Tab-separated table of C-alpha atoms in Angstrom:
chain	number	residue	atom	x	y	z
A	1	UNK	CA	6.576	16.517	26.473
A	2	UNK	CA	7.962	13.167	25.337
A	3	UNK	CA	6.193	11.944	22.256
A	4	UNK	CA	5.131	8.572	20.966
A	5	UNK	CA	4.357	7.799	17.380
A	6	UNK	CA	2.052	4.955	18.368
A	7	UNK	CA	-0.457	7.132	20.089
A	8	UNK	CA	-3.061	9.294	18.361
A	9	UNK	CA	-2.920	11.729	21.260
A	10	UNK	CA	0.305	13.239	20.009
A	11	UNK	CA	-1.559	14.728	17.054
A	12	UNK	CA	-3.372	17.641	18.722
A	13	UNK	CA	-3.854	20.263	16.051
A	14	UNK	CA	-4.319	20.151	12.272
A	15	UNK	CA	-1.343	21.290	10.254
A	16	UNK	CA	-1.388	23.694	7.388
A	17	UNK	CA	-1.671	22.270	3.890
A	18	UNK	CA	-0.605	23.890	0.624
A	19	UNK	CA	-3.424	26.156	-0.534
A	20	UNK	CA	-3.707	24.330	-3.881
A	21	UNK	CA	-4.278	20.911	-2.318
A	22	UNK	CA	-7.825	19.734	-2.751
A	23	UNK	CA	-8.980	17.243	-0.100
A	24	UNK	CA	-11.933	15.130	-1.133
A	25	UNK	CA	-14.893	14.777	1.165
A	26	UNK	CA	-17.084	11.633	1.204
A	27	UNK	CA	-19.643	11.902	-1.558
A	28	UNK	CA	-17.917	14.812	-3.293
A	29	UNK	CA	-18.307	14.751	-7.033
A	30	UNK	CA	-15.131	14.442	-9.057
A	31	UNK	CA	-14.650	14.883	-12.801
A	32	UNK	CA	-13.895	11.629	-14.663
A	33	UNK	CA	-11.028	12.894	-16.783
A	34	UNK	CA	-7.872	11.894	-14.913
A	35	UNK	CA	-5.458	13.957	-17.058
A	36	UNK	CA	-6.912	17.391	-16.486
A	37	UNK	CA	-6.391	20.109	-13.847
A	38	UNK	CA	-3.516	22.199	-12.468
A	39	UNK	CA	-1.430	19.413	-10.919
A	40	UNK	CA	1.778	20.492	-9.262
A	41	UNK	CA	5.053	18.711	-9.837
A	42	UNK	CA	4.229	15.719	-12.029
A	43	UNK	CA	2.808	15.038	-15.460
A	44	UNK	CA	1.532	12.136	-17.453
A	45	UNK	CA	3.386	10.833	-20.435
A	46	UNK	CA	1.399	13.119	-22.738
A	47	UNK	CA	2.504	16.173	-20.761
A	48	UNK	CA	-0.785	16.824	-18.934
A	49	UNK	CA	-0.419	17.554	-15.200
A	50	UNK	CA	-1.852	14.934	-12.802
A	51	UNK	CA	-4.395	15.627	-10.056
A	52	UNK	CA	-5.951	12.205	-10.061
A	53	UNK	CA	-5.874	9.074	-12.169
A	54	UNK	CA	-6.650	5.327	-11.950
A	55	UNK	CA	-3.952	3.164	-10.440
A	56	UNK	CA	-3.469	1.464	-13.815
A	57	UNK	CA	-2.816	4.777	-15.510
A	58	UNK	CA	-0.295	5.801	-12.903
A	59	UNK	CA	1.515	2.479	-13.242
A	60	UNK	CA	1.569	2.859	-17.035
A	61	UNK	CA	3.011	6.342	-16.550
A	62	UNK	CA	5.890	4.877	-14.500
A	63	UNK	CA	6.906	2.490	-17.288
A	64	UNK	CA	9.655	3.861	-19.582
A	65	UNK	CA	9.765	3.263	-23.320
A	66	UNK	CA	12.367	3.778	-26.033
A	67	UNK	CA	11.281	7.455	-26.337
A	68	UNK	CA	9.964	8.193	-22.873
A	69	UNK	CA	11.138	8.416	-19.295
A	70	UNK	CA	8.962	9.696	-16.356
A	71	UNK	CA	9.966	12.852	-14.509
A	72	UNK	CA	12.171	12.184	-11.518
A	73	UNK	CA	9.629	13.870	-9.264
A	74	UNK	CA	6.943	11.500	-10.541
A	75	UNK	CA	9.089	8.434	-9.933
A	76	UNK	CA	9.699	9.405	-6.279
A	77	UNK	CA	6.128	10.419	-5.650
A	78	UNK	CA	4.543	7.296	-7.119
A	79	UNK	CA	7.025	4.826	-5.691
A	80	UNK	CA	6.540	6.455	-2.253
A	81	UNK	CA	2.727	6.438	-2.381
A	82	UNK	CA	1.937	3.378	-4.487
A	83	UNK	CA	2.598	1.070	-1.513
A	84	UNK	CA	-0.714	2.300	-0.021
A	85	UNK	CA	-2.486	0.532	-2.925
A	86	UNK	CA	-0.176	-2.247	-4.115
A	87	UNK	CA	2.817	-4.088	-2.499
A	88	UNK	CA	6.179	-3.132	-4.042
A	89	UNK	CA	6.791	-6.714	-5.402
A	90	UNK	CA	3.462	-6.658	-7.133
A	91	UNK	CA	4.106	-3.189	-8.515
A	92	UNK	CA	7.496	-4.173	-9.932
A	93	UNK	CA	5.916	-7.304	-11.464
A	94	UNK	CA	3.339	-5.146	-13.171
A	95	UNK	CA	6.031	-2.772	-14.450
A	96	UNK	CA	8.071	-5.682	-15.802
A	97	UNK	CA	4.958	-7.277	-17.450
A	98	UNK	CA	4.243	-3.929	-19.246
A	99	UNK	CA	7.843	-3.609	-20.379
A	100	UNK	CA	7.844	-7.151	-21.784
A	101	UNK	CA	4.612	-6.567	-23.612
A	102	UNK	CA	5.378	-3.089	-25.002
A	103	UNK	CA	8.988	-3.934	-25.977
A	104	UNK	CA	8.114	-7.452	-27.131
A	105	UNK	CA	10.822	-8.847	-24.927
A	106	UNK	CA	9.290	-12.364	-25.112
A	107	UNK	CA	9.831	-12.480	-28.926
A	108	UNK	CA	12.757	-14.094	-30.608
A	109	UNK	CA	14.853	-12.586	-32.051
A	110	UNK	CA	14.699	-9.279	-30.216
A	111	UNK	CA	14.535	-5.975	-32.003
A	112	UNK	CA	18.085	-4.964	-31.047
A	113	UNK	CA	17.852	-1.357	-32.115
A	114	UNK	CA	14.663	-0.846	-30.135
A	115	UNK	CA	15.900	-2.618	-27.034
A	116	UNK	CA	19.097	-0.573	-27.020
A	117	UNK	CA	17.029	2.606	-26.906
A	118	UNK	CA	14.810	1.139	-24.175
A	119	UNK	CA	17.525	-0.572	-22.117
A	120	UNK	CA	19.140	2.495	-20.520
A	121	UNK	CA	15.659	3.813	-19.482
A	122	UNK	CA	14.575	0.746	-17.595
A	123	UNK	CA	18.037	0.460	-16.030
A	124	UNK	CA	17.711	4.022	-14.886
A	125	UNK	CA	14.287	3.384	-13.283
A	126	UNK	CA	15.558	0.285	-11.485
A	127	UNK	CA	18.605	2.172	-10.299
A	128	UNK	CA	16.506	4.994	-8.925
A	129	UNK	CA	14.250	2.510	-7.154
A	130	UNK	CA	17.117	0.645	-5.521
A	131	UNK	CA	18.857	3.818	-4.436
A	132	UNK	CA	15.782	5.602	-2.962
A	133	UNK	CA	13.837	2.637	-1.617
A	134	UNK	CA	16.427	-0.046	-0.951
A	135	UNK	CA	14.400	-1.688	1.809
A	136	UNK	CA	11.843	-2.764	-0.844
A	137	UNK	CA	14.486	-5.123	-2.161
A	138	UNK	CA	14.746	-7.022	1.093
A	139	UNK	CA	12.013	-9.026	-0.469
A	140	UNK	CA	13.567	-11.742	-2.767
A	141	UNK	CA	10.714	-11.324	-5.159
A	142	UNK	CA	11.896	-7.759	-5.911
A	143	UNK	CA	15.441	-8.931	-6.716
A	144	UNK	CA	13.989	-11.694	-8.882
A	145	UNK	CA	11.903	-9.302	-10.940
A	146	UNK	CA	14.923	-7.021	-11.387
A	147	UNK	CA	17.152	-9.819	-12.584
A	148	UNK	CA	14.516	-11.160	-14.927
A	149	UNK	CA	13.952	-7.899	-16.820
A	150	UNK	CA	17.687	-7.332	-17.199
A	151	UNK	CA	18.290	-10.855	-18.383
A	152	UNK	CA	15.681	-10.264	-21.167
A	153	UNK	CA	17.511	-7.208	-22.567
A	154	UNK	CA	21.086	-8.245	-21.810
A	155	UNK	CA	21.602	-10.217	-25.062
A	156	UNK	CA	21.368	-6.929	-26.973
A	157	UNK	CA	24.258	-5.302	-25.095
A	158	UNK	CA	26.837	-6.856	-22.766
A	159	UNK	CA	27.040	-3.535	-20.885
A	160	UNK	CA	23.657	-4.393	-19.364
A	161	UNK	CA	25.273	-7.327	-17.499
A	162	UNK	CA	27.870	-5.020	-15.996
A	163	UNK	CA	25.195	-2.522	-14.966
A	164	UNK	CA	23.093	-5.280	-13.339
A	165	UNK	CA	26.099	-6.421	-11.351
A	166	UNK	CA	26.896	-2.861	-10.277
A	167	UNK	CA	23.257	-2.233	-9.211
A	168	UNK	CA	23.152	-5.545	-7.245
A	169	UNK	CA	26.506	-4.818	-5.602
A	170	UNK	CA	25.499	-1.305	-4.505
A	171	UNK	CA	22.115	-2.609	-3.323
A	172	UNK	CA	23.838	-5.321	-1.284
A	173	UNK	CA	26.081	-2.728	0.379
A	174	UNK	CA	23.085	-0.500	1.211
A	175	UNK	CA	21.059	-3.323	2.702
A	176	UNK	CA	24.116	-4.435	4.724
A	177	UNK	CA	24.573	-0.909	6.095
A	178	UNK	CA	20.887	-0.691	6.922
A	179	UNK	CA	20.995	-3.985	8.861
A	180	UNK	CA	24.116	-2.884	10.765
A	181	UNK	CA	22.445	0.423	11.666
A	182	UNK	CA	19.284	-1.288	12.836
A	183	UNK	CA	21.294	-3.790	14.888
A	184	UNK	CA	23.320	-0.968	16.570
A	185	UNK	CA	20.102	0.870	17.410
A	186	UNK	CA	18.754	-2.278	19.045
A	187	UNK	CA	21.979	-2.753	20.971
A	188	UNK	CA	21.937	0.811	22.214
A	189	UNK	CA	18.339	0.415	23.357
A	190	UNK	CA	19.202	-2.706	25.317
A	191	UNK	CA	22.157	-0.983	26.981
A	192	UNK	CA	20.027	1.968	28.150
A	193	UNK	CA	18.830	1.494	31.702
A	194	UNK	CA	16.735	3.138	34.360
A	195	UNK	CA	17.986	4.205	37.795
A	196	UNK	CA	16.344	2.265	40.638
A	197	UNK	CA	13.858	4.539	42.263
A	198	UNK	CA	15.307	3.329	45.616
A	199	UNK	CA	18.373	5.579	45.142
A	200	UNK	CA	16.470	8.837	45.477
A	201	UNK	CA	14.663	7.838	48.683
A	202	UNK	CA	17.883	8.220	50.590
A	203	UNK	CA	19.415	11.461	49.207
A	204	UNK	CA	21.106	12.358	52.472
A	205	UNK	CA	23.448	9.460	51.982
A	206	UNK	CA	26.079	9.346	49.253
A	207	UNK	CA	24.529	7.612	46.278
A	208	UNK	CA	26.320	4.774	44.481
A	209	UNK	CA	28.999	5.777	41.993
A	210	UNK	CA	26.963	7.735	39.486
A	211	UNK	CA	28.457	10.013	36.887
A	212	UNK	CA	26.517	13.108	35.741
A	213	UNK	CA	26.556	14.993	32.493
A	214	UNK	CA	28.712	17.887	33.766
A	215	UNK	CA	31.432	15.480	34.773
A	216	UNK	CA	31.460	14.034	31.267
A	217	UNK	CA	31.007	17.331	29.338
A	218	UNK	CA	30.720	20.826	30.768
A	219	UNK	CA	30.835	22.627	27.414
A	220	UNK	CA	27.385	23.377	25.926
A	221	UNK	CA	28.579	23.683	22.377
A	222	UNK	CA	30.399	20.353	22.499
A	223	UNK	CA	27.345	18.549	23.865
A	224	UNK	CA	25.182	20.205	21.244
A	225	UNK	CA	27.526	18.835	18.595
A	226	UNK	CA	27.389	15.357	20.049
A	227	UNK	CA	23.592	15.482	20.186
A	228	UNK	CA	23.654	16.425	16.535
A	229	UNK	CA	25.725	13.292	15.883
A	230	UNK	CA	23.037	11.148	17.483
A	231	UNK	CA	20.284	12.865	15.622
A	232	UNK	CA	21.869	12.535	12.145
A	233	UNK	CA	22.769	8.911	12.854
A	234	UNK	CA	19.092	8.158	13.524
A	235	UNK	CA	17.915	10.152	10.528
A	236	UNK	CA	20.309	8.287	8.249
A	237	UNK	CA	18.449	4.993	8.929
A	238	UNK	CA	14.971	6.256	8.296
A	239	UNK	CA	13.729	5.431	4.790
A	240	UNK	CA	11.121	7.561	3.069
A	241	UNK	CA	8.678	4.678	2.904
A	242	UNK	CA	8.446	4.615	6.659
A	243	UNK	CA	6.490	7.822	6.695
A	244	UNK	CA	3.825	6.223	4.511
A	245	UNK	CA	3.885	2.809	6.246
A	246	UNK	CA	3.383	4.452	9.698
A	247	UNK	CA	-0.189	5.277	8.673
A	248	UNK	CA	-0.997	2.635	6.103
A	249	UNK	CA	-4.546	1.313	6.062
A	250	UNK	CA	-6.346	-1.288	3.957
A	251	UNK	CA	-7.186	0.076	0.487
A	252	UNK	CA	-11.005	-0.021	0.214
A	253	UNK	CA	-10.828	-1.200	-3.390
A	254	UNK	CA	-8.486	-4.090	-2.556
A	255	UNK	CA	-10.369	-7.367	-2.529
A	256	UNK	CA	-8.002	-9.065	-0.021
A	257	UNK	CA	-8.524	-9.059	3.749
A	258	UNK	CA	-5.056	-7.744	4.643
A	259	UNK	CA	-3.332	-4.357	4.245
A	260	UNK	CA	-0.307	-4.161	2.029
A	261	UNK	CA	2.011	-4.626	5.007
A	262	UNK	CA	1.203	-7.225	7.605
A	263	UNK	CA	4.401	-6.789	9.728
A	264	UNK	CA	3.867	-3.040	10.270
A	265	UNK	CA	6.066	-2.690	13.293
A	266	UNK	CA	9.090	-3.940	11.404
A	267	UNK	CA	8.375	-1.539	8.543
A	268	UNK	CA	8.591	1.531	10.874
A	269	UNK	CA	11.265	0.344	13.256
A	270	UNK	CA	13.737	3.124	12.479
A	271	UNK	CA	11.110	5.790	12.792
A	272	UNK	CA	10.013	4.396	16.136
A	273	UNK	CA	13.584	4.156	17.421
A	274	UNK	CA	14.021	7.882	16.635
A	275	UNK	CA	10.904	8.718	18.644
A	276	UNK	CA	12.303	6.644	21.548
A	277	UNK	CA	15.535	8.668	21.396
A	278	UNK	CA	13.565	11.849	21.761
A	279	UNK	CA	11.782	10.434	24.795
A	280	UNK	CA	15.075	9.303	26.301
A	281	UNK	CA	16.672	12.732	25.910
A	282	UNK	CA	13.707	14.364	27.603
A	283	UNK	CA	14.018	12.046	30.610
A	284	UNK	CA	17.765	12.297	30.689
A	285	UNK	CA	17.603	16.094	30.912
A	286	UNK	CA	14.986	15.836	33.767
A	287	UNK	CA	17.061	13.193	35.535
A	288	UNK	CA	20.217	15.315	35.404
A	289	UNK	CA	18.338	18.233	36.945
A	290	UNK	CA	16.495	16.249	39.670
A	291	UNK	CA	19.536	14.190	40.748
A	292	UNK	CA	21.711	16.740	42.621
A	293	UNK	CA	20.899	17.104	46.332
A	294	UNK	CA	21.881	20.762	46.482
A	295	UNK	CA	19.797	23.527	45.029
A	296	UNK	CA	22.818	25.435	43.696
A	297	UNK	CA	23.987	22.431	41.692
A	298	UNK	CA	20.511	21.844	40.226
A	299	UNK	CA	20.413	25.464	39.149
A	300	UNK	CA	23.795	25.046	37.401
A	301	UNK	CA	22.516	21.992	35.562
A	302	UNK	CA	19.406	23.884	34.368
A	303	UNK	CA	21.563	26.808	33.106
A	304	UNK	CA	23.877	24.361	31.392
A	305	UNK	CA	20.988	22.716	29.470
A	306	UNK	CA	19.583	26.098	28.541
A	307	UNK	CA	22.951	26.894	26.926
A	308	UNK	CA	23.030	23.465	25.206
A	309	UNK	CA	19.498	24.116	23.864
A	310	UNK	CA	20.574	27.523	22.507
A	311	UNK	CA	23.598	25.927	20.752
A	312	UNK	CA	21.266	23.278	19.200
A	313	UNK	CA	19.090	26.084	17.889
A	314	UNK	CA	22.098	27.821	16.306
A	315	UNK	CA	23.260	24.576	14.736
A	316	UNK	CA	19.797	23.875	13.274
A	317	UNK	CA	19.165	20.830	15.558
A	318	UNK	CA	15.507	21.558	16.423
A	319	UNK	CA	14.777	18.002	17.565
A	320	UNK	CA	17.303	18.022	20.428
A	321	UNK	CA	16.240	21.604	21.261
A	322	UNK	CA	12.656	20.558	21.698
A	323	UNK	CA	13.620	17.441	23.702
A	324	UNK	CA	15.674	19.617	26.113
A	325	UNK	CA	12.830	22.140	26.515
A	326	UNK	CA	10.349	19.298	27.001
A	327	UNK	CA	12.577	17.738	29.672
A	328	UNK	CA	12.814	20.996	31.580
A	329	UNK	CA	9.032	21.520	31.311
A	330	UNK	CA	8.221	18.103	32.801
A	331	UNK	CA	6.237	18.585	36.041
A	332	UNK	CA	8.937	17.128	38.410
A	333	UNK	CA	11.372	19.785	37.056
A	334	UNK	CA	9.035	22.748	36.608
A	335	UNK	CA	7.733	22.479	40.190
A	336	UNK	CA	11.261	23.121	41.633
A	337	UNK	CA	10.485	26.774	42.228
A	338	UNK	CA	13.384	27.441	44.663
A	339	UNK	CA	15.793	25.991	42.174
A	340	UNK	CA	14.433	27.985	39.267
A	341	UNK	CA	14.642	31.160	41.371
A	342	UNK	CA	18.436	30.715	41.421
A	343	UNK	CA	18.739	30.410	37.593
A	344	UNK	CA	18.978	33.004	34.819
A	345	UNK	CA	15.857	32.109	32.826
A	346	UNK	CA	15.797	34.913	30.189
A	347	UNK	CA	17.492	32.697	27.550
A	348	UNK	CA	15.115	29.811	28.387
A	349	UNK	CA	12.071	31.994	27.825
A	350	UNK	CA	13.440	33.061	24.444
A	351	UNK	CA	13.932	29.408	23.444
A	352	UNK	CA	10.410	28.514	24.693
A	353	UNK	CA	9.042	31.317	22.556
A	354	UNK	CA	10.817	29.888	19.476
A	355	UNK	CA	9.135	26.505	20.083
A	356	UNK	CA	5.772	27.928	21.220
A	357	UNK	CA	2.973	25.710	19.748
A	358	UNK	CA	0.732	28.806	19.221
A	359	UNK	CA	-0.370	29.212	15.614
A	360	UNK	CA	0.571	25.635	14.803
A	361	UNK	CA	4.177	26.249	15.857
A	362	UNK	CA	4.392	29.438	13.697
A	363	UNK	CA	7.644	30.692	15.306
A	364	UNK	CA	9.353	27.283	14.922
A	365	UNK	CA	8.189	26.876	11.278
A	366	UNK	CA	9.625	30.367	10.537
A	367	UNK	CA	12.923	29.424	12.071
A	368	UNK	CA	12.878	26.051	10.230
A	369	UNK	CA	12.381	27.888	6.859
A	370	UNK	CA	15.338	30.094	7.729
A	371	UNK	CA	17.507	27.067	8.473
A	372	UNK	CA	16.354	25.378	5.277
A	373	UNK	CA	17.237	28.474	3.255
A	374	UNK	CA	20.635	28.599	4.888
A	375	UNK	CA	21.088	24.899	4.010
A	376	UNK	CA	20.288	25.530	0.301
A	377	UNK	CA	22.896	28.261	-0.028
A	378	UNK	CA	25.509	26.688	2.302
A	379	UNK	CA	29.148	26.238	1.412
A	380	UNK	CA	29.887	23.701	4.253
A	381	UNK	CA	28.156	20.794	5.940
A	382	UNK	CA	28.048	22.872	9.147
A	383	UNK	CA	25.617	25.263	7.487
A	384	UNK	CA	23.625	22.532	5.740
A	385	UNK	CA	22.407	20.967	9.014
A	386	UNK	CA	18.625	20.955	9.379
A	387	UNK	CA	17.123	18.556	11.887
A	388	UNK	CA	13.406	19.191	12.200
A	389	UNK	CA	11.291	18.691	15.319
A	390	UNK	CA	10.446	15.156	14.250
A	391	UNK	CA	7.204	14.637	16.131
A	392	UNK	CA	5.742	17.684	14.468
A	393	UNK	CA	6.836	16.406	11.036
A	394	UNK	CA	5.084	13.135	11.739
A	395	UNK	CA	1.988	15.056	12.910
A	396	UNK	CA	1.911	17.079	9.691
A	397	UNK	CA	2.110	13.924	7.606
A	398	UNK	CA	-0.541	12.269	9.830
A	399	UNK	CA	-2.984	15.129	9.257
A	400	UNK	CA	-2.234	15.244	5.528
A	401	UNK	CA	-3.057	11.545	5.421
A	402	UNK	CA	-6.167	11.796	7.592
A	403	UNK	CA	-7.421	15.097	6.068
A	404	UNK	CA	-7.332	13.983	2.441
A	405	UNK	CA	-8.711	10.798	0.982
A	406	UNK	CA	-6.353	8.410	-0.815
A	407	UNK	CA	-9.018	7.768	-3.418
A	408	UNK	CA	-11.703	9.984	-4.835
A	409	UNK	CA	-15.298	8.891	-5.090
A	410	UNK	CA	-14.804	7.763	-8.625
A	411	UNK	CA	-12.035	5.329	-7.523
A	412	UNK	CA	-9.155	7.430	-8.884
A	413	UNK	CA	-6.017	7.839	-6.768
A	414	UNK	CA	-5.857	11.347	-5.256
A	415	UNK	CA	-2.432	12.000	-6.750
A	416	UNK	CA	-2.393	15.707	-5.713
A	417	UNK	CA	-2.338	14.578	-2.076
A	418	UNK	CA	0.711	12.404	-2.731
A	419	UNK	CA	2.549	15.244	-4.501
A	420	UNK	CA	2.306	17.212	-1.187
A	421	UNK	CA	3.341	14.101	0.784
A	422	UNK	CA	6.353	13.629	-1.474
A	423	UNK	CA	7.285	17.304	-1.066
A	424	UNK	CA	7.380	16.983	2.703
A	425	UNK	CA	9.171	13.658	2.737
A	426	UNK	CA	11.537	14.746	-0.051
A	427	UNK	CA	12.624	17.783	1.905
A	428	UNK	CA	13.370	15.569	4.909
A	429	UNK	CA	15.324	13.190	2.676
A	430	UNK	CA	17.560	16.064	1.627
A	431	UNK	CA	18.271	17.080	5.219
A	432	UNK	CA	19.040	13.496	6.433
A	433	UNK	CA	21.808	13.082	3.866
A	434	UNK	CA	24.071	15.709	5.449
A	435	UNK	CA	27.231	14.300	6.941
A	436	UNK	CA	27.865	15.456	10.503
A	437	UNK	CA	30.849	17.898	10.379
A	438	UNK	CA	31.667	17.578	14.080
A	439	UNK	CA	34.261	15.260	15.500
A	440	UNK	CA	32.827	12.402	17.574
A	441	UNK	CA	33.433	12.181	21.315
A	442	UNK	CA	32.993	8.565	22.241
A	443	UNK	CA	32.735	9.206	25.967
A	444	UNK	CA	29.903	11.746	25.543
A	445	UNK	CA	28.031	9.612	22.969
A	446	UNK	CA	28.309	6.583	25.233
A	447	UNK	CA	26.888	8.520	28.144
A	448	UNK	CA	23.996	9.838	26.079
A	449	UNK	CA	23.079	6.349	25.006
A	450	UNK	CA	23.597	4.426	28.247
A	451	UNK	CA	23.337	6.835	31.217
A	452	UNK	CA	20.607	5.590	33.608
A	453	UNK	CA	17.459	7.695	33.687
A	454	UNK	CA	14.614	7.977	36.192
A	455	UNK	CA	11.164	6.676	35.465
A	456	UNK	CA	8.367	9.187	35.895
A	457	UNK	CA	7.758	8.109	39.467
A	458	UNK	CA	11.460	8.282	40.095
A	459	UNK	CA	11.543	11.887	38.806
A	460	UNK	CA	8.693	12.893	41.088
A	461	UNK	CA	10.310	11.205	44.119
A	462	UNK	CA	13.635	12.982	43.433
A	463	UNK	CA	11.774	16.225	42.911
A	464	UNK	CA	9.896	15.900	46.286
A	465	UNK	CA	13.134	14.944	47.990
A	466	UNK	CA	14.778	18.069	46.665
A	467	UNK	CA	11.896	20.510	47.377
A	468	UNK	CA	9.131	19.384	49.749
A	469	UNK	CA	5.578	19.000	48.545
A	470	UNK	CA	3.586	22.225	48.627
A	471	UNK	CA	0.017	20.959	48.781
A	472	UNK	CA	-1.984	17.909	49.948
A	473	UNK	CA	-2.009	16.332	46.481
A	474	UNK	CA	1.811	16.425	46.369
A	475	UNK	CA	2.119	15.241	49.986
A	476	UNK	CA	-0.132	12.244	49.286
A	477	UNK	CA	1.802	11.354	46.111
A	478	UNK	CA	5.110	11.672	47.943
A	479	UNK	CA	3.903	9.386	50.706
A	480	UNK	CA	2.696	6.846	48.229
A	481	UNK	CA	5.954	6.890	46.257
A	482	UNK	CA	8.110	6.523	49.388
A	483	UNK	CA	5.927	3.671	50.636
A	484	UNK	CA	6.194	1.919	47.291
A	485	UNK	CA	9.989	2.222	47.248
A	486	UNK	CA	10.469	1.160	50.827
A	487	UNK	CA	8.124	-1.737	50.278
A	488	UNK	CA	10.461	-3.040	47.606
A	489	UNK	CA	13.557	-2.965	49.831
């Protein structure tokens, strides 16, 4: 069914965690030594793996020196998760303070040889930060800290000025593209409309000029390709930080009264827009099925969307696949027994089996691993496409967040939890970078974004008009819906 990221009801079953991940319970004892234990994927500067550590230790481990640079996996993991404990501008300020102190950048004259060894390392860190989390730098304080630290080392090598300009230029381009993408999503949302429920109360009369999907595109593979365009466009705008910010809570050790992010809605706008697209596709499919007055035409539409769903599965577009299945499983559609009796449903049952929620979506997760493996060994963008069922990905991250404490009883950050979080988000980041290999069809894309859709009441009304109510509950509802519609005329 259509999902919403704002409601806790979408998270219905706990997801599976990696077997090594230890989730702390309240009151559980934890060893004090932060640098011991079999930590996966990230190490401290001394080479010991991390399972937990104080926030100060983790920040220190992020700071490069003349002879040290943190592992790339550590940089991503910590920059992703640190925002749960400290706002990005404050984190960058702390990093810069440590750099100034350790490298004596406030001394005059500077140790040129030392700074020339340190300079490329701090530039690399700042470059990684701007490339992976560009939205952090929408805050002018972030850009100010970046400029300040580069200005301090620039006298030792003029190349640092060039690098700074390159970093700022690329950052400006990324932020501009992000703003354009967000504006286009808002524009599309405003253009999307709902069919007046009044139309379906008079199905014996010709409805107003209303195109349907089959008149725009009658080839399942072509529609699956265009759906993939929409999916990848949405994915391209979602930053890794949104997965963390969707579930951010106030850090219990923070003395302030506010969480790290006060304007939370804005911080997850792209993620929420993607969930709205899933909902829209569900209702669009249901609308297309319920609209035709003739049973034969409704059956053709059902079979068409079954074929579209199969092509989405073959492409690796699991999000559109689930939206189509969800739309066909909505009650106003599933109750059309006479219509379904005229369709060939064998392929639909196979697809339903693939997306069966049994065993925490075991069949789907198996298919997803297969698509991910194909992507890793692919020779073309066509084979690299992996678009996960997004609401399930959010659910997995939600339960990882809820099932494991951010801090252990001794106050240390539960870094092992964030390694697993970074693994899940990092995999998604790899998938979202694939360029869509299919040619755009503007007419189909426009229809997908702007075609009117029924509300839930409209779907039920259209369904009852197509096939009469079978019991008293349905009769009463039909009567109430018709009365409501006629009352508005």
